Structure formats: structure tokens, C-alpha cells
Amino acid sequence: MRISSTYEKQIIQLAALAFIFLWCYTLATKLIDIQSFKWSLFNQPLPHALAIALLFLLPIFELVAAILLLAIRTRLYGFYLSFLLMLLFTGYIGLVIAKVFGTIPCSCGGLLENTSWNEHFYFNLFWLMLSVLAIILIKKGGKKKHNIYS
């Protein structure tokens, strides 16, 4: 089944808006309760130096991803960054589910605070697949005579 470029544009725009909301929401929850975010990072099975780096880098990457997704010219890069972040988060959760680290607390707040690791894995898997879909549609649109962004 072939979907029209209008629907492809709408899917990309909805995916961008959804990711912008996701990144802004996760960024806000970290900044609103920075002590809780810090505590949860230091309770993960990570080297101390990595936890410190993530304390600063995760909010920056989430903000950058949201900003990149706002503009049509940088949207593809925003989806690449979103894909990378979701791949890392999902991979980490996969390792937790496989009991590589033993039992560890979830460092998530807000909507995912009371979910199981399996539910969290599927939530992240959805976002990972959404980023892949958006990247495919953008790249496909770039090959057409009339760019998907026009």
C-alpha cells in the first residue's frame, strides 16, 4: 500500500511534535527535581564519573533533540539524535531486564515512575520505532522530485 506524500508529511510532523513533547517533558521533570534525578543516576550501576557526566549531558541532549526537531531543516538530525538516545535507553533497559546488573531502581519520573521494566522497555521500543519511521520517511522524501518538506 502506497501512502501519499501528504500523509508522510503529517506522520513526520506528528512524530516531531510527539518527540518534542517527550524531550521537553523529560527535561522538565529532571530540572524540576534535580536532586531526585541526581540520586537516581548515582543509584544506577554506573561509574561515578559517568553518572556525573550524564547528570549534565542528558538534559542537554534532550534539549538539543527538541530544538533540532522544531525546524524542518534540522529535523532529520533531531530524529537521528532521538533514535540514538532511545537506542541507548532501550538497550540499558534490555540489560536490566536480562539481569545483567541485578535489581536497580528506575530513574524515571512522571509517567513512567510506576511502570515495570518490561512496560518501560515497550514504551521505549515504540519511540525507537517511531524515530526509525520518521527517518525513513524523511530520507524517502528527499529522493523525490518534490521534497517532503516543501
mmCIF file of C-alpha atoms in Angstrom:
data_model
loop_
_atom_site.group_PDB
_atom_site.id
_atom_site.type_symbol
_atom_site.label_atom_id
_atom_site.label_comp_id
_atom_site.label_asym_id
_atom_site.label_seq_id
_atom_site.Cartn_x
_atom_site.Cartn_y
_atom_site.Cartn_z
ATOM 1 C CA MET A 1 0.000 0.000 0.000
ATOM 2 C CA ARG A 2 1.353 3.399 -1.013
ATOM 3 C CA ILE A 3 0.740 6.376 1.245
ATOM 4 C CA SER A 4 0.692 9.848 -0.236
ATOM 5 C CA SER A 5 3.393 12.412 0.447
ATOM 6 C CA THR A 6 0.793 14.489 2.292
ATOM 7 C CA TYR A 7 0.302 11.685 4.815
ATOM 8 C CA GLU A 8 4.052 11.169 5.006
ATOM 9 C CA LYS A 9 4.474 14.865 5.861
ATOM 10 C CA GLN A 10 1.762 14.607 8.503
ATOM 11 C CA ILE A 11 3.335 11.493 10.050
ATOM 12 C CA ILE A 12 6.715 13.251 10.206
ATOM 13 C CA GLN A 13 5.174 16.369 11.740
ATOM 14 C CA LEU A 14 3.224 14.372 14.327
ATOM 15 C CA ALA A 15 6.300 12.319 15.175
ATOM 16 C CA ALA A 16 8.343 15.515 15.583
ATOM 17 C CA LEU A 17 5.694 17.054 17.845
ATOM 18 C CA ALA A 18 5.440 13.874 19.898
ATOM 19 C CA PHE A 19 9.215 13.738 20.379
ATOM 20 C CA ILE A 20 9.379 17.448 21.201
ATOM 21 C CA PHE A 21 6.780 16.850 23.891
ATOM 22 C CA LEU A 22 8.636 13.764 25.161
ATOM 23 C CA TRP A 23 12.012 15.512 25.356
ATOM 24 C CA CYS A 24 10.607 18.690 26.910
ATOM 25 C CA TYR A 25 8.641 16.638 29.440
ATOM 26 C CA THR A 26 11.622 14.509 30.447
ATOM 27 C CA LEU A 27 13.848 17.574 30.575
ATOM 28 C CA ALA A 28 11.356 19.431 32.766
ATOM 29 C CA THR A 29 10.991 16.510 35.193
ATOM 30 C CA LYS A 30 14.783 16.361 35.562
ATOM 31 C CA LEU A 31 15.171 20.102 36.111
ATOM 32 C CA ILE A 32 12.189 20.464 38.441
ATOM 33 C CA ASP A 33 13.549 17.792 40.760
ATOM 34 C CA ILE A 34 17.265 17.797 40.006
ATOM 35 C CA GLN A 35 18.104 16.191 43.358
ATOM 36 C CA SER A 36 15.914 13.185 42.603
ATOM 37 C CA PHE A 37 17.442 12.900 39.129
ATOM 38 C CA LYS A 38 20.925 13.079 40.640
ATOM 39 C CA TRP A 39 20.051 10.480 43.293
ATOM 40 C CA SER A 40 18.644 8.077 40.708
ATOM 41 C CA LEU A 41 21.719 8.402 38.482
ATOM 42 C CA PHE A 42 24.063 7.676 41.370
ATOM 43 C CA ASN A 43 21.990 4.621 42.315
ATOM 44 C CA GLN A 44 22.473 3.082 38.882
ATOM 45 C CA PRO A 45 25.306 0.588 38.296
ATOM 46 C CA LEU A 46 27.384 3.225 36.528
ATOM 47 C CA PRO A 47 30.867 4.511 37.202
ATOM 48 C CA HIS A 48 30.746 7.693 39.303
ATOM 49 C CA ALA A 49 32.329 9.786 36.530
ATOM 50 C CA LEU A 50 29.724 8.598 34.014
ATOM 51 C CA ALA A 51 26.873 9.426 36.389
ATOM 52 C CA ILE A 52 28.259 12.944 36.796
ATOM 53 C CA ALA A 53 28.594 13.333 33.016
ATOM 54 C CA LEU A 54 25.036 12.072 32.452
ATOM 55 C CA LEU A 55 23.712 14.489 35.056
ATOM 56 C CA PHE A 56 24.736 17.316 32.741
ATOM 57 C CA LEU A 57 24.673 15.674 29.316
ATOM 58 C CA LEU A 58 21.237 14.020 29.341
ATOM 59 C CA PRO A 59 19.310 17.288 29.819
ATOM 60 C CA ILE A 60 21.491 18.975 27.188
ATOM 61 C CA PHE A 61 20.935 16.184 24.650
ATOM 62 C CA GLU A 62 17.173 16.191 25.316
ATOM 63 C CA LEU A 63 17.044 19.950 24.800
ATOM 64 C CA VAL A 64 19.142 19.764 21.634
ATOM 65 C CA ALA A 65 16.938 16.980 20.242
ATOM 66 C CA ALA A 66 13.787 19.033 20.883
ATOM 67 C CA ILE A 67 15.324 22.128 19.263
ATOM 68 C CA LEU A 68 16.523 20.187 16.217
ATOM 69 C CA LEU A 69 13.037 18.725 15.752
ATOM 70 C CA LEU A 70 11.449 22.189 15.696
ATOM 71 C CA ALA A 71 12.980 23.305 12.404
ATOM 72 C CA ILE A 72 12.318 21.456 9.173
ATOM 73 C CA ARG A 73 15.933 21.870 8.008
ATOM 74 C CA THR A 74 17.328 20.189 11.142
ATOM 75 C CA ARG A 75 14.513 17.725 11.798
ATOM 76 C CA LEU A 76 16.357 14.732 10.365
ATOM 77 C CA TYR A 77 19.248 15.380 12.769
ATOM 78 C CA GLY A 78 16.724 15.647 15.595
ATOM 79 C CA PHE A 79 15.324 12.253 14.682
ATOM 80 C CA TYR A 80 18.837 10.795 14.473
ATOM 81 C CA LEU A 81 19.605 12.129 17.954
ATOM 82 C CA SER A 82 16.240 10.882 19.215
ATOM 83 C CA PHE A 83 16.980 7.461 17.724
ATOM 84 C CA LEU A 84 20.394 7.372 19.389
ATOM 85 C CA LEU A 85 19.027 8.409 22.787
ATOM 86 C CA MET A 86 16.156 5.921 22.624
ATOM 87 C CA LEU A 87 18.519 3.168 21.448
ATOM 88 C CA LEU A 88 20.785 3.785 24.444
ATOM 89 C CA PHE A 89 17.870 3.978 26.914
ATOM 90 C CA THR A 90 16.197 0.887 25.454
ATOM 91 C CA GLY A 91 19.473 -1.050 25.398
ATOM 92 C CA TYR A 92 20.096 -0.163 29.036
ATOM 93 C CA ILE A 93 16.595 -1.328 29.988
ATOM 94 C CA GLY A 94 17.168 -4.516 28.000
ATOM 95 C CA LEU A 95 20.277 -5.166 30.086
ATOM 96 C CA VAL A 96 18.280 -4.519 33.263
ATOM 97 C CA ILE A 97 15.572 -6.972 32.159
ATOM 98 C CA ALA A 98 18.292 -9.534 31.359
ATOM 99 C CA LYS A 99 19.500 -9.060 34.958
ATOM 100 C CA VAL A 100 22.972 -8.041 33.873
ATOM 101 C CA PHE A 101 23.094 -5.504 36.718
ATOM 102 C CA GLY A 102 20.818 -7.215 39.232
ATOM 103 C CA THR A 103 17.920 -5.236 40.698
ATOM 104 C CA ILE A 104 18.192 -1.484 40.254
ATOM 105 C CA PRO A 105 15.760 1.361 40.789
ATOM 106 C CA CYS A 106 14.150 3.052 37.828
ATOM 107 C CA SER A 107 15.492 6.537 37.315
ATOM 108 C CA CYS A 108 12.381 7.705 35.547
ATOM 109 C CA GLY A 109 9.904 10.168 36.865
ATOM 110 C CA GLY A 110 6.488 11.306 35.844
ATOM 111 C CA LEU A 111 4.510 8.927 33.662
ATOM 112 C CA LEU A 112 6.968 6.029 33.865
ATOM 113 C CA GLU A 113 7.683 6.231 37.572
ATOM 114 C CA ASN A 114 5.341 3.361 38.463
ATOM 115 C CA THR A 115 5.842 1.137 35.426
ATOM 116 C CA SER A 116 7.679 -2.162 35.349
ATOM 117 C CA TRP A 117 10.937 -2.535 33.459
ATOM 118 C CA ASN A 118 9.100 -4.574 30.790
ATOM 119 C CA GLU A 119 6.467 -1.854 30.316
ATOM 120 C CA HIS A 120 9.215 0.741 30.171
ATOM 121 C CA PHE A 121 11.057 -1.350 27.556
ATOM 122 C CA TYR A 122 7.982 -1.491 25.305
ATOM 123 C CA PHE A 123 7.342 2.223 25.809
ATOM 124 C CA ASN A 124 10.892 2.967 24.664
ATOM 125 C CA LEU A 125 10.651 0.462 21.826
ATOM 126 C CA PHE A 126 7.623 2.368 20.499
ATOM 127 C CA TRP A 127 9.613 5.635 20.475
ATOM 128 C CA LEU A 128 12.583 3.906 18.909
ATOM 129 C CA MET A 129 10.396 2.575 16.071
ATOM 130 C CA LEU A 130 8.748 5.989 15.650
ATOM 131 C CA SER A 131 12.147 7.617 15.171
ATOM 132 C CA VAL A 132 13.087 4.980 12.588
ATOM 133 C CA LEU A 133 9.814 5.522 10.722
ATOM 134 C CA ALA A 134 10.349 9.285 10.644
ATOM 135 C CA ILE A 135 13.939 8.914 9.430
ATOM 136 C CA ILE A 136 12.841 6.535 6.655
ATOM 137 C CA LEU A 137 10.050 8.871 5.536
ATOM 138 C CA ILE A 138 12.316 11.931 5.527
ATOM 139 C CA LYS A 139 15.042 10.131 3.585
ATOM 140 C CA LYS A 140 12.479 8.739 1.169
ATOM 141 C CA GLY A 141 11.039 12.217 0.683
ATOM 142 C CA GLY A 142 14.469 13.662 -0.017
ATOM 143 C CA LYS A 143 14.815 11.354 -3.023
ATOM 144 C CA LYS A 144 11.592 12.573 -4.632
ATOM 145 C CA LYS A 145 11.466 15.375 -7.143
ATOM 146 C CA HIS A 146 9.300 17.340 -4.716
ATOM 147 C CA ASN A 147 10.923 17.170 -1.338
ATOM 148 C CA ILE A 148 8.761 16.002 1.546
ATOM 149 C CA TYR A 149 9.459 19.299 3.325
ATOM 150 C CA SER A 150 8.077 21.502 0.558
#
